[in-house]
Short mmCIF file of C-alpha atoms in Angstrom, two decimals:
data_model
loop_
_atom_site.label_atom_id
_atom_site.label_comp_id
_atom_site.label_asym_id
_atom_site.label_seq_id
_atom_site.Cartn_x
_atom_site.Cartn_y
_atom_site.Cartn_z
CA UNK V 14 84.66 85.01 97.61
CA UNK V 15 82.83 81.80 97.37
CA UNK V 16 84.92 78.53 98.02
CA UNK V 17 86.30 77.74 94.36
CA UNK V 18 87.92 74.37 95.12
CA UNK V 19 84.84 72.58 96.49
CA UNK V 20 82.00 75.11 96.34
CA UNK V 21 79.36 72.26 97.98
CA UNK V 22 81.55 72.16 101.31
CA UNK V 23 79.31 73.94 103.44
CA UNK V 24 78.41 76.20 101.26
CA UNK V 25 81.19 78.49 102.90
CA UNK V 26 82.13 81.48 101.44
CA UNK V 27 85.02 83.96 102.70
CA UNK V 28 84.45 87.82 103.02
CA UNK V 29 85.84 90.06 99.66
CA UNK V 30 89.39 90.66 99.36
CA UNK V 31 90.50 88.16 101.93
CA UNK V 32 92.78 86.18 99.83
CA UNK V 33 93.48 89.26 97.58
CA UNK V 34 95.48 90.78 100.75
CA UNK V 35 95.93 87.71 102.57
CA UNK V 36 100.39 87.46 101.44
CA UNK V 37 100.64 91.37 102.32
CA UNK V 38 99.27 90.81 105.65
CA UNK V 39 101.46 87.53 106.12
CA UNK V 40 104.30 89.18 105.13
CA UNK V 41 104.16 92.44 107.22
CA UNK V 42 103.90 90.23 110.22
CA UNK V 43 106.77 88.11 109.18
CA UNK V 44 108.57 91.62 108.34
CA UNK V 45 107.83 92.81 112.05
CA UNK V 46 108.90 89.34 113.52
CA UNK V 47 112.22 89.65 111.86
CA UNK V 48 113.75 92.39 114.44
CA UNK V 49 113.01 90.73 117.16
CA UNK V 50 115.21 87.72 116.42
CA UNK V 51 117.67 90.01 115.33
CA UNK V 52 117.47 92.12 119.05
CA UNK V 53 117.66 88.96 120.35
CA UNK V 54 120.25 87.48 118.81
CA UNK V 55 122.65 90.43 119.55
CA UNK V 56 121.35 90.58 123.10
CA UNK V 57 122.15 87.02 123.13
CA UNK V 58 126.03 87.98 121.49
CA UNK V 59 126.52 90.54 124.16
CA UNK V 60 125.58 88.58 127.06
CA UNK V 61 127.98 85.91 126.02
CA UNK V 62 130.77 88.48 124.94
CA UNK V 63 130.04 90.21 128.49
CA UNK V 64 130.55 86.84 130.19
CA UNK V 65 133.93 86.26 128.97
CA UNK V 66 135.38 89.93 129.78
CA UNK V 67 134.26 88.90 133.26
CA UNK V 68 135.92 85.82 132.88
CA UNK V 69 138.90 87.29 131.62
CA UNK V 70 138.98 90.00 134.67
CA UNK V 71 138.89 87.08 137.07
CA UNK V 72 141.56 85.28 135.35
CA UNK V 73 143.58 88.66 135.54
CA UNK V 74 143.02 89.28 138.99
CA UNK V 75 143.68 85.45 140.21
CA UNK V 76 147.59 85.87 138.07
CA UNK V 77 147.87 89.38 139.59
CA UNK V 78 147.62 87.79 143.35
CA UNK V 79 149.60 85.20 142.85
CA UNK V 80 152.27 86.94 141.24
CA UNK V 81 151.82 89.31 144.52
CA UNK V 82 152.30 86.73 146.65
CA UNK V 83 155.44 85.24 145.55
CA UNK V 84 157.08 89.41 145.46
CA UNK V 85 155.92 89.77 148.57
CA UNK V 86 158.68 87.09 150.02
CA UNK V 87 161.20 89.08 149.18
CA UNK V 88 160.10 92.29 151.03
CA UNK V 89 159.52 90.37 154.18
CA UNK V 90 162.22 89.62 156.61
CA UNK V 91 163.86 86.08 157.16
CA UNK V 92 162.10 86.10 160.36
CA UNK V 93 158.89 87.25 158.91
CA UNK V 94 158.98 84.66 156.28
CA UNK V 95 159.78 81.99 158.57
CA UNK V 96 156.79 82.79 160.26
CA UNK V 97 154.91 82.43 156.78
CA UNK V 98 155.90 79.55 156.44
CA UNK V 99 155.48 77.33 159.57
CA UNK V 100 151.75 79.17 159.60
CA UNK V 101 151.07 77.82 156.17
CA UNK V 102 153.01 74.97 155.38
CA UNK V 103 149.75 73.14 153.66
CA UNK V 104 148.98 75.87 151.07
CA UNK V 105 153.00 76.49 150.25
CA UNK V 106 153.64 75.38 146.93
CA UNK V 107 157.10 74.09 145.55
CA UNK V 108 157.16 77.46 143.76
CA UNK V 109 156.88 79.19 147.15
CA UNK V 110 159.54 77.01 148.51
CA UNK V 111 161.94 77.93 145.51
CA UNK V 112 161.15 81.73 145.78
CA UNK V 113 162.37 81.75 150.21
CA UNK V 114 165.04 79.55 149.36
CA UNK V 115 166.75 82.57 146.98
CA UNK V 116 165.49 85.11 149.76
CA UNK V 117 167.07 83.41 152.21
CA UNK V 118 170.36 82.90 150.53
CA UNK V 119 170.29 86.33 149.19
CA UNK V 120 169.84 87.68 152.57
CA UNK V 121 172.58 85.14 154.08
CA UNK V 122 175.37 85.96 151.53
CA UNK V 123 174.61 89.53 152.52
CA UNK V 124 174.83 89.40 156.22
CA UNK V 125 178.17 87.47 155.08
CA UNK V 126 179.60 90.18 152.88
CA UNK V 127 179.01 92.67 156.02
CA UNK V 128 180.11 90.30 158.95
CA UNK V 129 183.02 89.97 156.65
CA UNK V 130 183.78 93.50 155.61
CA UNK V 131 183.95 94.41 159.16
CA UNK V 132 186.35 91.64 161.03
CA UNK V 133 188.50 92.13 157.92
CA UNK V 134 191.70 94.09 158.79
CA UNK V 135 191.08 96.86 156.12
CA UNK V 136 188.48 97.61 158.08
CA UNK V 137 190.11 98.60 161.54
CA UNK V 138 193.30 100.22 159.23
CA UNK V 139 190.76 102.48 158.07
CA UNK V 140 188.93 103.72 161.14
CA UNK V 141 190.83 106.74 163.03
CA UNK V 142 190.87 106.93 166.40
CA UNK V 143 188.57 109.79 166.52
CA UNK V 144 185.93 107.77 165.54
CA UNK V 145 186.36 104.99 168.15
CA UNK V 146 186.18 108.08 171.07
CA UNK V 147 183.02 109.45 169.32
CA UNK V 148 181.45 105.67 168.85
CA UNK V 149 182.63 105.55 173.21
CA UNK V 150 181.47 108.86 174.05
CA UNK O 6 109.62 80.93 85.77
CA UNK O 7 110.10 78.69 88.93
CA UNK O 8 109.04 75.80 89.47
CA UNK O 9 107.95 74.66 93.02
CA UNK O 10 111.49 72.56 93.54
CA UNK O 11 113.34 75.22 92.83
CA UNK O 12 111.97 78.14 94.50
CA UNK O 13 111.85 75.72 97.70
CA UNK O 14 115.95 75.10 96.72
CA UNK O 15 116.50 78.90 96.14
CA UNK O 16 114.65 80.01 100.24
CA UNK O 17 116.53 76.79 101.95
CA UNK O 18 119.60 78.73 100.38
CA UNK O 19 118.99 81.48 101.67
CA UNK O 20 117.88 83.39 97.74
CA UNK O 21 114.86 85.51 97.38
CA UNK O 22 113.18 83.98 100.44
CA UNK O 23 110.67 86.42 100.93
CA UNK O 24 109.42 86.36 97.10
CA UNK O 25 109.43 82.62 97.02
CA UNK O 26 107.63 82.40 99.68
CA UNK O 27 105.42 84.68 98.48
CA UNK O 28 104.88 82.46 95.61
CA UNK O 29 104.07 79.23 97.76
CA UNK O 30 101.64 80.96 99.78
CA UNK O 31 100.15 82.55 96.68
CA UNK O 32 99.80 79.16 95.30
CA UNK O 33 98.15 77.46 98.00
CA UNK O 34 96.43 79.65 100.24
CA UNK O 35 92.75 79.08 98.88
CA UNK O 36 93.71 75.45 99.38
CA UNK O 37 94.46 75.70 102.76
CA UNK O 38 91.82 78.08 103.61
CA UNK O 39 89.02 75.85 102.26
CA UNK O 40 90.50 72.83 104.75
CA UNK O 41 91.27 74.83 107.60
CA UNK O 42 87.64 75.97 107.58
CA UNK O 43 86.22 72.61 107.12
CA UNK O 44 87.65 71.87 110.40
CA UNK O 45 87.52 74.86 112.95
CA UNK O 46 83.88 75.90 110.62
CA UNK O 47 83.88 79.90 111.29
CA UNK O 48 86.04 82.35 108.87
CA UNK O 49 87.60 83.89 112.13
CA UNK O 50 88.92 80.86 113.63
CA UNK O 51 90.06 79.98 109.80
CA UNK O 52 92.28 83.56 109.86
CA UNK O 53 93.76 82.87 113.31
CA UNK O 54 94.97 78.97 112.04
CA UNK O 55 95.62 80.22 108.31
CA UNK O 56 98.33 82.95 109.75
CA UNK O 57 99.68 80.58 112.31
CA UNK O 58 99.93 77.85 109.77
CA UNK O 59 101.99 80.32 107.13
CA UNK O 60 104.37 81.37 109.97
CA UNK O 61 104.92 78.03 111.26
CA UNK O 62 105.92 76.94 107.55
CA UNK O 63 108.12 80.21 106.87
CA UNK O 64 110.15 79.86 109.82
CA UNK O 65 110.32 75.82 109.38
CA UNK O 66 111.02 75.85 105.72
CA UNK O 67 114.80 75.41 106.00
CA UNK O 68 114.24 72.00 107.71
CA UNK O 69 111.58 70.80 105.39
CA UNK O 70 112.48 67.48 103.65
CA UNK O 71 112.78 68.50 99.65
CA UNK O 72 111.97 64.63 99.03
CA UNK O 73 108.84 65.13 100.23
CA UNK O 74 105.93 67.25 99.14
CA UNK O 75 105.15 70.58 99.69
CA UNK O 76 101.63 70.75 100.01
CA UNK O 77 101.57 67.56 102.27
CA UNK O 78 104.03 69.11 104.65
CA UNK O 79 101.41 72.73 104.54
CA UNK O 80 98.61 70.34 105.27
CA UNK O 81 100.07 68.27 108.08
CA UNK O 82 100.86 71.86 109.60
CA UNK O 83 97.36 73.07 108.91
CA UNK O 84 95.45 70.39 110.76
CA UNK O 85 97.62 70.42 113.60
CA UNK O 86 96.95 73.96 113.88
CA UNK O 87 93.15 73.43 113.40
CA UNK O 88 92.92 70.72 116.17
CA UNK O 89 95.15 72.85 118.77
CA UNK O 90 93.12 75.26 118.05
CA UNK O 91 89.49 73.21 118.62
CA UNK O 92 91.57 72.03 121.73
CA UNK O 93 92.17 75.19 123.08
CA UNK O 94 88.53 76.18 122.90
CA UNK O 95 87.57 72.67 124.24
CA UNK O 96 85.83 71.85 120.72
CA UNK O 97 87.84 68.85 120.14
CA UNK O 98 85.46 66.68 121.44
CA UNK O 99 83.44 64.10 119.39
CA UNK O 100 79.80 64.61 121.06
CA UNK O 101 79.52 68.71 120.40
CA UNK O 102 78.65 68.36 117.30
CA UNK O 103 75.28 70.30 118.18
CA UNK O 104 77.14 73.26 119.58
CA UNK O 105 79.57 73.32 116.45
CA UNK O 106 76.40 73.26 114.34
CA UNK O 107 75.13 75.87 116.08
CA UNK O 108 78.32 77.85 115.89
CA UNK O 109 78.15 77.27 112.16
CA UNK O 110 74.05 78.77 111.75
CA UNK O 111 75.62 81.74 113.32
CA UNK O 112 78.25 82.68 110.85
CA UNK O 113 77.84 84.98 108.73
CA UNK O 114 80.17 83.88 105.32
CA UNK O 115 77.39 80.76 104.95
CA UNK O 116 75.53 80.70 102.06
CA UNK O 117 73.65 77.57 100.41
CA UNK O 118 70.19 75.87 99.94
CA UNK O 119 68.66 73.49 102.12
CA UNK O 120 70.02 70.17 100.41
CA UNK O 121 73.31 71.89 101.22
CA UNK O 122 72.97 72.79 104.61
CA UNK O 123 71.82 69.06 105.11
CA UNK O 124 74.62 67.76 104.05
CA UNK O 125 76.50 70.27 105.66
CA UNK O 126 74.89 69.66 109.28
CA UNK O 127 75.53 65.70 108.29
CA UNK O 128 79.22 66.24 108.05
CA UNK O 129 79.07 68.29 111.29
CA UNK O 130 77.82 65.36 113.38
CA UNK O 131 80.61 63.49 112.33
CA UNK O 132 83.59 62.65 115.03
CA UNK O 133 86.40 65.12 113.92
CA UNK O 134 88.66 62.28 112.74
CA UNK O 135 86.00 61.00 110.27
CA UNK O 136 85.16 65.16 109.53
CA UNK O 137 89.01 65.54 109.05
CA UNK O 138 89.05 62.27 106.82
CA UNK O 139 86.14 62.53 104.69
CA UNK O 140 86.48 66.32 104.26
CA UNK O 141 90.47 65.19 102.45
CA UNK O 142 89.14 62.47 100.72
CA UNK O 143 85.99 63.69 99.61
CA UNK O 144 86.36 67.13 99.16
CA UNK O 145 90.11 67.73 98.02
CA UNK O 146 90.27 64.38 96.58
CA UNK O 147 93.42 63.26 98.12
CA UNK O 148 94.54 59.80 97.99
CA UNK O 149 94.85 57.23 101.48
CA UNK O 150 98.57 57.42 100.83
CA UNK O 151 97.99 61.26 101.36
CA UNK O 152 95.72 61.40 104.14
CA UNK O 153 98.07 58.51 105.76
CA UNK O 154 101.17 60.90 105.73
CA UNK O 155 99.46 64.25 106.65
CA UNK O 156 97.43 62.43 109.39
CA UNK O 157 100.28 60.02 110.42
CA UNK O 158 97.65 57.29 110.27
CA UNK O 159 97.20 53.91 108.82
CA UNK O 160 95.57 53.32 105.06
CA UNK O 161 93.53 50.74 106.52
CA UNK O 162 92.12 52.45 109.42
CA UNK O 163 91.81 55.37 107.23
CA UNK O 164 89.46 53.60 104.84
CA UNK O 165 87.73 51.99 107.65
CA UNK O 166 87.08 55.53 108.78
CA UNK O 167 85.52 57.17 105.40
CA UNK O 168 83.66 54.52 105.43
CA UNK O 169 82.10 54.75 108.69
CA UNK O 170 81.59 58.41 107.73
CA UNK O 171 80.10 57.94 104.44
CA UNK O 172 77.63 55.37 106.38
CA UNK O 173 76.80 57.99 108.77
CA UNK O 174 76.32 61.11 106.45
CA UNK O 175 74.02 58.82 103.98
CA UNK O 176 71.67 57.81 107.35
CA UNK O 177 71.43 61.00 108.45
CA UNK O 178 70.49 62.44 104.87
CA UNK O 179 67.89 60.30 104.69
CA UNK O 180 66.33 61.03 107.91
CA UNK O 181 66.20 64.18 107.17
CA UNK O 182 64.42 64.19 104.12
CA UNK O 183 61.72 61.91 105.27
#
């Protein structure tokens, strides 16, 4: 096809059919781009979707410690968390503080209640003298 | 049926996009073919730029400015594509003029008499800014105002350039029919 705007400009012409075909061929490439953003975009969404589960595990499994930690007083001994404590006194929170403090009166008010039981004089009116020569034995 | 406004409206919103566009391109593609070539000179290098202008301008279309106009906006994207592409074969340079005319005796889609290819060869010796400025002006009878926005360039030093070209193409004419 000869130029038809400006035939003098170099005399150029352009081979038959190329601007006959030339949208078809535009468009199939812009057809075939398309996908490709579209792989990319939801590449893009799962990568950022996958990055928050991870975040969210993390978060999960920093609450789950914690929450260990502060059960785990309980199941120690007084001694035990004594010990605890004086070893890390720096890291102890006021939480941590709190959460011995009940242990520690729990487990005094017990040792009360059985000190107690057993100096009381229902006590020895209950045990037989059989017992005591066993308990000597 | 649309006018140019709207069906640029209509594929910034997102309606018929791929028929609009179909309709822009439709409407200038001989346009931008016919500059293209009077830049990078051969048909094949004119096929690489015209598809990489037409992408550039489909995927960009949402951020053109509708108070501007169309065709300006196509052309600024055309020569840009031209010269990278002259840059990237290290034909952007103002004293190969010889080795583009040589590239040009070698295509094949030429055609023309001898007062053509005279003036042709005469525009070919020309720095590419003149080529670029004198093909607009000349050729697809743009106005400075044009040129100035597509080229990002003065009026003044765009006159001072035709000028320099039209000097140059008349010497050279002349020489060459002595």
């Amino acid at each position: 096809m000869k130029n038809k705007w400006k035939d003098p400009r170099y005399a150029m012409k352009a081979p038959e059919g190329y601007f006959e075909d030339f949208e078809n061929k535009l468009m199939n490439t812009i057809g075939k781009e398309e996908p490709k953003l579209k792989i990319w975009r939801s590449s893009w969404v799962g990568a950022v979707a996958a990055v928050m589960l991870l975040i969210i595990i993390v978060l999960f499994v920093v609450q789950w410690n914690s929450e260990k930690q502060r059960v785990d007083f309980a199941e120690l001994t007084l001694e035990e968390n004594w010990d605890y404590l004086l070893e890390y006194t720096d890291e102890l929170t006021f939480e941590d503080f709190d959460a011995f403090e009940e242990t520690e009166e729990a487990l005094q008010s017990l040792e009360q209640e059985l000190y107690g039981f057993a100096n009381g004089e229902e006590f020895l009116n209950e045990i037989d003298l059989e017992t005591i020569e066993i308990l000597y034995e | 049926m649309l006018n140019e406004e709207q069906i640029i409206q209509n594929i910034q919103s997102n309606i018929d996009v791929d028929a609009g566009f179909r309709q822009l391109v439709n409407a200038y593609k001989e346009r931008i073919y016919w500059h293209i070539r009077g830049v990078v000179s051969t048909h094949e290098d004119a096929v690489d730029v015209m598809q990489n202008t037409f992408l550039k301008a489909y995927r960009n279309i949402k951020k053109f400015n509708a108070d501007a106009k169309f065709y300006t906006w196509l052309y600024r994207i055309a020569t840009n594509e031209s010269i990278n592409l002259l840059k990237k074969s290290n034909r952007y340079r103002n004293d190969d003029s010889e080795n583009m005319l040589n590239h040009k005796e070698a295509d094949v889609y030429l055609d023309g008499d001898e007062a053509v290819l005279i003036l042709q060869r005469a525009i070919e010796q020309l720095p590419h800014k003149q080529r670029l400025v004198f093909n607009m002006k000349y050729f697809d009878e743009m106005t400075y105002d044009e040129i100035s926005e597509i080229l990002e360039t003065s009026v003044g030093a765009l006159k001072a350039s035709f000028h320099h070209a039209k000097n140059k193409i008349e010497a050279f004419v002349k020489q060459q029919s002595l």
